[in-house]
Each structure stands twice: as structure tokens, then as C-alpha cells.
Amino acid sequence: MHSFGYRANALLTFSLTALAFICAIASFSDNFSNQNPSAEIQIVNINRFKKQSYGNDEVSLTLDITADLQSLFTWNTKQVFAFVAAEYETPKNSLNQVSLWDAIIPDKEHAKFRVQTSNKYRFIDQGHNLRGKEFNLTLHWHVMPKTGKMFADKIVMPGYSLPDAYK
Amino acid sequence: MGWIGETMDSIKSIKIRQLLTQAVTLGMIVTSALIIWKGLMCVTGTESPVVVVLSGSMEPGFQRGDILFLTMTKEPIRTGEIVVFKIDGRDIPIVHRAIEVHERKTTGAVDVLTKGDNNEVDDIGLYADGQMWLHRHHIMGRAVAFLPYVGWVTIIMTEKPIIKYILIGALGLLVITSKD
């Protein structure tokens, strides 16, 4: 019972179990953090709004995004992935979600920000339904922990709309 | 010389019983591992409840060697979810984030576009020729939790199979030579 093999085995098993336990507790502690993020998005300009050669509408716009996501960071947070998506309905699709911009926030200091940017990803509809379309802009965030359960949430901001005619 | 024969017989019989017990114990260990794995598959609803991150396309969130826990529920797929999918005709599961979702009113079917956080462009280049969207049957699960570094064991065993054989050989030796 006292050979090297037995001792090594016991040590390895114990350390793995202890590590697993610590990871579980770290993840569980995330449930107790108090989170109140806030955000505001404004459309600064619609740069381009046209119908592509094969029939789909495309929009290019400039957004002004202000957000305070500092309360999402706990000691177990590795990074927060934030993105803004446009959500709207069309006759064929009950829901369309198109991601317009995203950012990786590596720590608490960078979590309060204001950025003015044109859409990082192309906003193309499946069809040509975007004239005069009303849509929501939603700021989603995905908290990626150092270990354990990831969780995500969002703030929905309704009330944006596209112009009635191509530009 | 009769008692030599008797002793030989008793020694042989002990060895056989010991060998059988060891074989049964080994079988029990393997079977319980299998039960746990299949049980996990049932609970999470996906055929691969645990995957290892193989590429750096989701850095800095997921590094190579991390393991991800997946589930697959009937909930609709939405942007921001980290999905694991397989392209038709290719074996390797890919772990990326959904950045665009279009859901049909009539059928509830979805068109999904994905992109790795660390990639410059979306995954259209990864899909099969002529494929513009992923559909629900391509997606094996959603990532809900992760553990860092634990997956390196699997990566090493896959990329240097000799280590796999050494490990299994050593385990086998341990089982045979152990006195319990």
C-alpha cells in the first residue's frame, strides 16, 4: 500500500477531483453576481440602401453604440463577447437576425465604451423586403468564463426603421 | 509424486480464478465508462456531449485543447449561440458562433450563417460547394460550458498515436500485475 505506484495514483486522483470541484464551485459562484448592464444605440446614417443584382436588399449603416457592461465581469470571467444584431420580420420569415457588429471585451476596463462604426458584416435580406422596414437593434452579450458554464443575455431596443426608398 | 500433481493443480486453479476476476473487473470498468458516456448522450440530447477544441478560430475565448460541453434542446437556434456543426461529407465537427439566422414562418426551418470569433470572414468558404446556409440537421449541439486545457490529452493521443498505444499497454500491464 505504500509503493510509489499507489501513492502516485492516489495523488493524481485526489488532485483531479479537487480541481474538478474547484471549477464547479467557481462556475457556481457566477450565479450570485449582480448584473445590470445598459446600452444605447443610435443610427447615425444610412450610407447605402440598394437592391443587389440578384434581387436581395442590402443596407450599409453607421451605428453609434454606447454600452456599460462592467457589471457582467466576475472573477471567473475570461471575456465577454458583445454583438449588435438587427431583428425583423418578413412575409416569408418569422424571424431574421443579422449580426451587424461584434467585439471581444477582454476585461472590465474595456467594458464601458462608446464606438461609432459602420456595420462590420453585410446586412443582406433574403429577398427585397427592407424598404420602410421596422426593426429592433439588440445588443447581445455572451459571457465566457475561465471555467464552467457560459451564459448569455440581451437588451432589445425596438423602434428603428429603414427608409421607404432605395438610396 | 501425487502431491506435486495436486499442488500444480491448485496453483493453476488459483491463477485461473484470479485471471477471471481481473478480466471481469476490467470489463466492469469499461462498461461503466460506456454507461456514463451513453447516459450523458441521453441527458444532453446530442450524440457528442463533449468535444475538444481543435483550432484557434474561436480565440481568445476557446483555445486549442479546451473541452466544451454541449447540449441540444428543441429551442430554436438564435444568433450568438456557439454551435457545433458538421459539413456534409466531412468528419470534423466545427465550433463557431451563429451570426445570422433566418427562420421560415411556415415550417420553422432555419438558415444559419456562422463565423469563428477569431476569423476575418464568415464560414461560407467552409460549407460544401454551393451551400449558403447551415440547417438544423447540420448542427449537433450548442456549447454551454467549458473546461480549459483538459482536452490536450485527446489531442496528443490523436496526433501522436504511439502515445495512445504506450498508455494502453501500460494500463494493461498494471491490471495484469496488480495483486488485487
JSON list of N, CA and C in Angstrom, two decimals, chain A residues 61-107:
[
{"chain": "A", "resi": 61, "resn": "LEU", "atom": "N", "xyz": [-25.07, 50.82, -42.87]},
{"chain": "A", "resi": 61, "resn": "LEU", "atom": "CA", "xyz": [-25.38, 51.95, -42.00]},
{"chain": "A", "resi": 61, "resn": "LEU", "atom": "C", "xyz": [-24.28, 52.18, -40.98]},
{"chain": "A", "resi": 62, "resn": "THR", "atom": "N", "xyz": [-24.28, 53.38, -40.41]},
{"chain": "A", "resi": 62, "resn": "THR", "atom": "CA", "xyz": [-23.31, 53.71, -39.38]},
{"chain": "A", "resi": 62, "resn": "THR", "atom": "C", "xyz": [-24.04, 53.78, -38.05]},
{"chain": "A", "resi": 63, "resn": "LEU", "atom": "N", "xyz": [-23.51, 53.06, -37.07]},
{"chain": "A", "resi": 63, "resn": "LEU", "atom": "CA", "xyz": [-24.15, 53.00, -35.76]},
{"chain": "A", "resi": 63, "resn": "LEU", "atom": "C", "xyz": [-23.29, 53.69, -34.73]},
{"chain": "A", "resi": 64, "resn": "ASP", "atom": "N", "xyz": [-23.96, 54.25, -33.73]},
{"chain": "A", "resi": 64, "resn": "ASP", "atom": "CA", "xyz": [-23.26, 54.80, -32.58]},
{"chain": "A", "resi": 64, "resn": "ASP", "atom": "C", "xyz": [-23.71, 53.97, -31.38]},
{"chain": "A", "resi": 65, "resn": "ILE", "atom": "N", "xyz": [-22.77, 53.20, -30.83]},
{"chain": "A", "resi": 65, "resn": "ILE", "atom": "CA", "xyz": [-23.14, 52.27, -29.78]},
{"chain": "A", "resi": 65, "resn": "ILE", "atom": "C", "xyz": [-22.49, 52.68, -28.46]},
{"chain": "A", "resi": 66, "resn": "THR", "atom": "N", "xyz": [-23.32, 52.91, -27.46]},
{"chain": "A", "resi": 66, "resn": "THR", "atom": "CA", "xyz": [-22.80, 53.22, -26.12]},
{"chain": "A", "resi": 66, "resn": "THR", "atom": "C", "xyz": [-23.24, 52.10, -25.20]},
{"chain": "A", "resi": 67, "resn": "ALA", "atom": "N", "xyz": [-22.32, 51.57, -24.41]},
{"chain": "A", "resi": 67, "resn": "ALA", "atom": "CA", "xyz": [-22.71, 50.47, -23.53]},
{"chain": "A", "resi": 67, "resn": "ALA", "atom": "C", "xyz": [-21.86, 50.45, -22.28]},
{"chain": "A", "resi": 68, "resn": "ASP", "atom": "N", "xyz": [-22.47, 49.95, -21.21]},
{"chain": "A", "resi": 68, "resn": "ASP", "atom": "CA", "xyz": [-21.73, 49.76, -19.98]},
{"chain": "A", "resi": 68, "resn": "ASP", "atom": "C", "xyz": [-21.96, 48.32, -19.54]},
{"chain": "A", "resi": 69, "resn": "LEU", "atom": "N", "xyz": [-20.98, 47.48, -19.80]},
{"chain": "A", "resi": 69, "resn": "LEU", "atom": "CA", "xyz": [-21.14, 46.06, -19.47]},
{"chain": "A", "resi": 69, "resn": "LEU", "atom": "C", "xyz": [-20.24, 45.66, -18.32]},
{"chain": "A", "resi": 70, "resn": "GLN", "atom": "N", "xyz": [-19.83, 46.65, -17.51]},
{"chain": "A", "resi": 70, "resn": "GLN", "atom": "CA", "xyz": [-18.84, 46.34, -16.47]},
{"chain": "A", "resi": 70, "resn": "GLN", "atom": "C", "xyz": [-19.38, 45.36, -15.43]},
{"chain": "A", "resi": 71, "resn": "SER", "atom": "N", "xyz": [-20.70, 45.42, -15.16]},
{"chain": "A", "resi": 71, "resn": "SER", "atom": "CA", "xyz": [-21.23, 44.57, -14.09]},
{"chain": "A", "resi": 71, "resn": "SER", "atom": "C", "xyz": [-21.28, 43.11, -14.49]},
{"chain": "A", "resi": 72, "resn": "LEU", "atom": "N", "xyz": [-20.99, 42.80, -15.76]},
{"chain": "A", "resi": 72, "resn": "LEU", "atom": "CA", "xyz": [-21.02, 41.41, -16.17]},
{"chain": "A", "resi": 72, "resn": "LEU", "atom": "C", "xyz": [-19.74, 40.67, -15.79]},
{"chain": "A", "resi": 73, "resn": "PHE", "atom": "N", "xyz": [-18.70, 41.42, -15.45]},
{"chain": "A", "resi": 73, "resn": "PHE", "atom": "CA", "xyz": [-17.42, 40.77, -15.20]},
{"chain": "A", "resi": 73, "resn": "PHE", "atom": "C", "xyz": [-17.33, 40.29, -13.77]},
{"chain": "A", "resi": 74, "resn": "THR", "atom": "N", "xyz": [-17.07, 38.98, -13.58]},
{"chain": "A", "resi": 74, "resn": "THR", "atom": "CA", "xyz": [-16.79, 38.45, -12.25]},
{"chain": "A", "resi": 74, "resn": "THR", "atom": "C", "xyz": [-15.36, 37.96, -12.25]},
{"chain": "A", "resi": 75, "resn": "TRP", "atom": "N", "xyz": [-14.92, 37.44, -11.12]},
{"chain": "A", "resi": 75, "resn": "TRP", "atom": "CA", "xyz": [-13.55, 36.98, -11.06]},
{"chain": "A", "resi": 75, "resn": "TRP", "atom": "C", "xyz": [-13.34, 35.75, -11.94]},
{"chain": "A", "resi": 76, "resn": "ASN", "atom": "N", "xyz": [-14.44, 35.10, -12.33]},
{"chain": "A", "resi": 76, "resn": "ASN", "atom": "CA", "xyz": [-14.36, 33.90, -13.16]},
{"chain": "A", "resi": 76, "resn": "ASN", "atom": "C", "xyz": [-14.61, 34.21, -14.63]},
{"chain": "A", "resi": 77, "resn": "THR", "atom": "N", "xyz": [-14.52, 35.50, -15.04]},
{"chain": "A", "resi": 77, "resn": "THR", "atom": "CA", "xyz": [-14.84, 35.82, -16.42]},
{"chain": "A", "resi": 77, "resn": "THR", "atom": "C", "xyz": [-13.57, 35.95, -17.23]},
{"chain": "A", "resi": 78, "resn": "LYS", "atom": "N", "xyz": [-13.53, 35.28, -18.37]},
{"chain": "A", "resi": 78, "resn": "LYS", "atom": "CA", "xyz": [-12.36, 35.40, -19.22]},
{"chain": "A", "resi": 78, "resn": "LYS", "atom": "C", "xyz": [-12.55, 36.53, -20.23]},
{"chain": "A", "resi": 79, "resn": "GLN", "atom": "N", "xyz": [-13.73, 36.57, -20.83]},
{"chain": "A", "resi": 79, "resn": "GLN", "atom": "CA", "xyz": [-14.02, 37.66, -21.77]},
{"chain": "A", "resi": 79, "resn": "GLN", "atom": "C", "xyz": [-15.53, 37.72, -21.97]},
{"chain": "A", "resi": 80, "resn": "VAL", "atom": "N", "xyz": [-15.96, 38.85, -22.50]},
{"chain": "A", "resi": 80, "resn": "VAL", "atom": "CA", "xyz": [-17.37, 39.00, -22.85]},
{"chain": "A", "resi": 80, "resn": "VAL", "atom": "C", "xyz": [-17.43, 39.27, -24.34]},
{"chain": "A", "resi": 81, "resn": "PHE", "atom": "N", "xyz": [-18.22, 38.49, -25.05]},
{"chain": "A", "resi": 81, "resn": "PHE", "atom": "CA", "xyz": [-18.38, 38.70, -26.48]},
{"chain": "A", "resi": 81, "resn": "PHE", "atom": "C", "xyz": [-19.67, 39.46, -26.68]},
{"chain": "A", "resi": 82, "resn": "ALA", "atom": "N", "xyz": [-19.57, 40.69, -27.19]},
{"chain": "A", "resi": 82, "resn": "ALA", "atom": "CA", "xyz": [-20.77, 41.50, -27.37]},
{"chain": "A", "resi": 82, "resn": "ALA", "atom": "C", "xyz": [-21.02, 41.70, -28.85]},
{"chain": "A", "resi": 83, "resn": "PHE", "atom": "N", "xyz": [-22.29, 41.64, -29.24]},
{"chain": "A", "resi": 83, "resn": "PHE", "atom": "CA", "xyz": [-22.58, 41.94, -30.64]},
{"chain": "A", "resi": 83, "resn": "PHE", "atom": "C", "xyz": [-23.95, 42.59, -30.76]},
{"chain": "A", "resi": 84, "resn": "VAL", "atom": "N", "xyz": [-24.10, 43.34, -31.85]},
{"chain": "A", "resi": 84, "resn": "VAL", "atom": "CA", "xyz": [-25.36, 44.02, -32.12]},
{"chain": "A", "resi": 84, "resn": "VAL", "atom": "C", "xyz": [-26.00, 43.34, -33.32]},
{"chain": "A", "resi": 85, "resn": "ALA", "atom": "N", "xyz": [-27.26, 42.96, -33.17]},
{"chain": "A", "resi": 85, "resn": "ALA", "atom": "CA", "xyz": [-27.96, 42.32, -34.29]},
{"chain": "A", "resi": 85, "resn": "ALA", "atom": "C", "xyz": [-29.22, 43.08, -34.61]},
{"chain": "A", "resi": 86, "resn": "ALA", "atom": "N", "xyz": [-29.55, 43.13, -35.90]},
{"chain": "A", "resi": 86, "resn": "ALA", "atom": "CA", "xyz": [-30.82, 43.69, -36.32]},
{"chain": "A", "resi": 86, "resn": "ALA", "atom": "C", "xyz": [-31.82, 42.55, -36.42]},
{"chain": "A", "resi": 87, "resn": "GLU", "atom": "N", "xyz": [-33.00, 42.74, -35.81]},
{"chain": "A", "resi": 87, "resn": "GLU", "atom": "CA", "xyz": [-34.01, 41.68, -35.86]},
{"chain": "A", "resi": 87, "resn": "GLU", "atom": "C", "xyz": [-35.27, 42.21, -36.48]},
{"chain": "A", "resi": 88, "resn": "TYR", "atom": "N", "xyz": [-35.81, 41.49, -37.44]},
{"chain": "A", "resi": 88, "resn": "TYR", "atom": "CA", "xyz": [-37.03, 41.96, -38.09]},
{"chain": "A", "resi": 88, "resn": "TYR", "atom": "C", "xyz": [-37.77, 40.77, -38.67]},
{"chain": "A", "resi": 89, "resn": "GLU", "atom": "N", "xyz": [-39.03, 41.06, -39.10]},
{"chain": "A", "resi": 89, "resn": "GLU", "atom": "CA", "xyz": [-39.87, 40.01, -39.63]},
{"chain": "A", "resi": 89, "resn": "GLU", "atom": "C", "xyz": [-40.15, 40.31, -41.10]},
{"chain": "A", "resi": 90, "resn": "THR", "atom": "N", "xyz": [-40.28, 39.27, -41.89]},
{"chain": "A", "resi": 90, "resn": "THR", "atom": "CA", "xyz": [-40.64, 39.46, -43.29]},
{"chain": "A", "resi": 90, "resn": "THR", "atom": "C", "xyz": [-41.79, 38.51, -43.62]},
{"chain": "A", "resi": 91, "resn": "PRO", "atom": "N", "xyz": [-42.43, 38.69, -44.76]},
{"chain": "A", "resi": 91, "resn": "PRO", "atom": "CA", "xyz": [-43.56, 37.81, -45.08]},
{"chain": "A", "resi": 91, "resn": "PRO", "atom": "C", "xyz": [-43.17, 36.33, -45.11]},
{"chain": "A", "resi": 92, "resn": "LYS", "atom": "N", "xyz": [-41.94, 36.05, -45.53]},
{"chain": "A", "resi": 92, "resn": "LYS", "atom": "CA", "xyz": [-41.55, 34.65, -45.63]},
{"chain": "A", "resi": 92, "resn": "LYS", "atom": "C", "xyz": [-40.95, 34.13, -44.33]},
{"chain": "A", "resi": 93, "resn": "ASN", "atom": "N", "xyz": [-40.27, 34.99, -43.61]},
{"chain": "A", "resi": 93, "resn": "ASN", "atom": "CA", "xyz": [-39.54, 34.56, -42.41]},
{"chain": "A", "resi": 93, "resn": "ASN", "atom": "C", "xyz": [-40.14, 35.15, -41.16]},
{"chain": "A", "resi": 94, "resn": "SER", "atom": "N", "xyz": [-40.40, 34.29, -40.15]},
{"chain": "A", "resi": 94, "resn": "SER", "atom": "CA", "xyz": [-40.95, 34.82, -38.91]},
{"chain": "A", "resi": 94, "resn": "SER", "atom": "C", "xyz": [-39.89, 35.59, -38.13]},
{"chain": "A", "resi": 95, "resn": "LEU", "atom": "N", "xyz": [-38.63, 35.24, -38.33]},
{"chain": "A", "resi": 95, "resn": "LEU", "atom": "CA", "xyz": [-37.59, 35.99, -37.63]},
{"chain": "A", "resi": 95, "resn": "LEU", "atom": "C", "xyz": [-36.34, 36.04, -38.49]},
{"chain": "A", "resi": 96, "resn": "ASN", "atom": "N", "xyz": [-35.75, 37.22, -38.59]},
{"chain": "A", "resi": 96, "resn": "ASN", "atom": "CA", "xyz": [-34.45, 37.36, -39.23]},
{"chain": "A", "resi": 96, "resn": "ASN", "atom": "C", "xyz": [-33.55, 38.04, -38.22]},
{"chain": "A", "resi": 97, "resn": "GLN", "atom": "N", "xyz": [-32.40, 37.45, -37.98]},
{"chain": "A", "resi": 97, "resn": "GLN", "atom": "CA", "xyz": [-31.43, 38.11, -37.11]},
{"chain": "A", "resi": 97, "resn": "GLN", "atom": "C", "xyz": [-30.15, 38.25, -37.89]},
{"chain": "A", "resi": 98, "resn": "VAL", "atom": "N", "xyz": [-29.68, 39.48, -38.04]},
{"chain": "A", "resi": 98, "resn": "VAL", "atom": "CA", "xyz": [-28.45, 39.70, -38.79]},
{"chain": "A", "resi": 98, "resn": "VAL", "atom": "C", "xyz": [-27.47, 40.44, -37.89]},
{"chain": "A", "resi": 99, "resn": "SER", "atom": "N", "xyz": [-26.31, 39.83, -37.69]},
{"chain": "A", "resi": 99, "resn": "SER", "atom": "CA", "xyz": [-25.33, 40.46, -36.81]},
{"chain": "A", "resi": 99, "resn": "SER", "atom": "C", "xyz": [-24.64, 41.58, -37.57]},
{"chain": "A", "resi": 100, "resn": "LEU", "atom": "N", "xyz": [-24.59, 42.76, -36.97]},
{"chain": "A", "resi": 100, "resn": "LEU", "atom": "CA", "xyz": [-24.02, 43.91, -37.67]},
{"chain": "A", "resi": 100, "resn": "LEU", "atom": "C", "xyz": [-22.62, 44.25, -37.19]},
{"chain": "A", "resi": 101, "resn": "TRP", "atom": "N", "xyz": [-22.37, 43.99, -35.92]},
{"chain": "A", "resi": 101, "resn": "TRP", "atom": "CA", "xyz": [-21.08, 44.39, -35.33]},
{"chain": "A", "resi": 101, "resn": "TRP", "atom": "C", "xyz": [-20.84, 43.52, -34.13]},
{"chain": "A", "resi": 102, "resn": "ASP", "atom": "N", "xyz": [-19.58, 43.19, -33.88]},
{"chain": "A", "resi": 102, "resn": "ASP", "atom": "CA", "xyz": [-19.29, 42.48, -32.64]},
{"chain": "A", "resi": 102, "resn": "ASP", "atom": "C", "xyz": [-17.93, 42.91, -32.11]},
{"chain": "A", "resi": 103, "resn": "ALA", "atom": "N", "xyz": [-17.70, 42.60, -30.85]},
{"chain": "A", "resi": 103, "resn": "ALA", "atom": "CA", "xyz": [-16.42, 42.95, -30.25]},
{"chain": "A", "resi": 103, "resn": "ALA", "atom": "C", "xyz": [-16.15, 41.98, -29.12]},
{"chain": "A", "resi": 104, "resn": "ILE", "atom": "N", "xyz": [-14.87, 41.74, -28.90]},
{"chain": "A", "resi": 104, "resn": "ILE", "atom": "CA", "xyz": [-14.48, 40.92, -27.75]},
{"chain": "A", "resi": 104, "resn": "ILE", "atom": "C", "xyz": [-13.99, 41.87, -26.69]},
{"chain": "A", "resi": 105, "resn": "ILE", "atom": "N", "xyz": [-14.60, 41.79, -25.51]},
{"chain": "A", "resi": 105, "resn": "ILE", "atom": "CA", "xyz": [-14.21, 42.66, -24.40]},
{"chain": "A", "resi": 105, "resn": "ILE", "atom": "C", "xyz": [-13.38, 41.84, -23.44]},
{"chain": "A", "resi": 106, "resn": "PRO", "atom": "N", "xyz": [-12.09, 42.11, -23.37]},
{"chain": "A", "resi": 106, "resn": "PRO", "atom": "CA", "xyz": [-11.24, 41.21, -22.59]},
{"chain": "A", "resi": 106, "resn": "PRO", "atom": "C", "xyz": [-11.26, 41.45, -21.09]},
{"chain": "A", "resi": 107, "resn": "ASP", "atom": "N", "xyz": [-11.60, 42.66, -20.66]},
{"chain": "A", "resi": 107, "resn": "ASP", "atom": "CA", "xyz": [-11.61, 42.89, -19.22]},
{"chain": "A", "resi": 107, "resn": "ASP", "atom": "C", "xyz": [-12.53, 44.04, -18.86]}
]
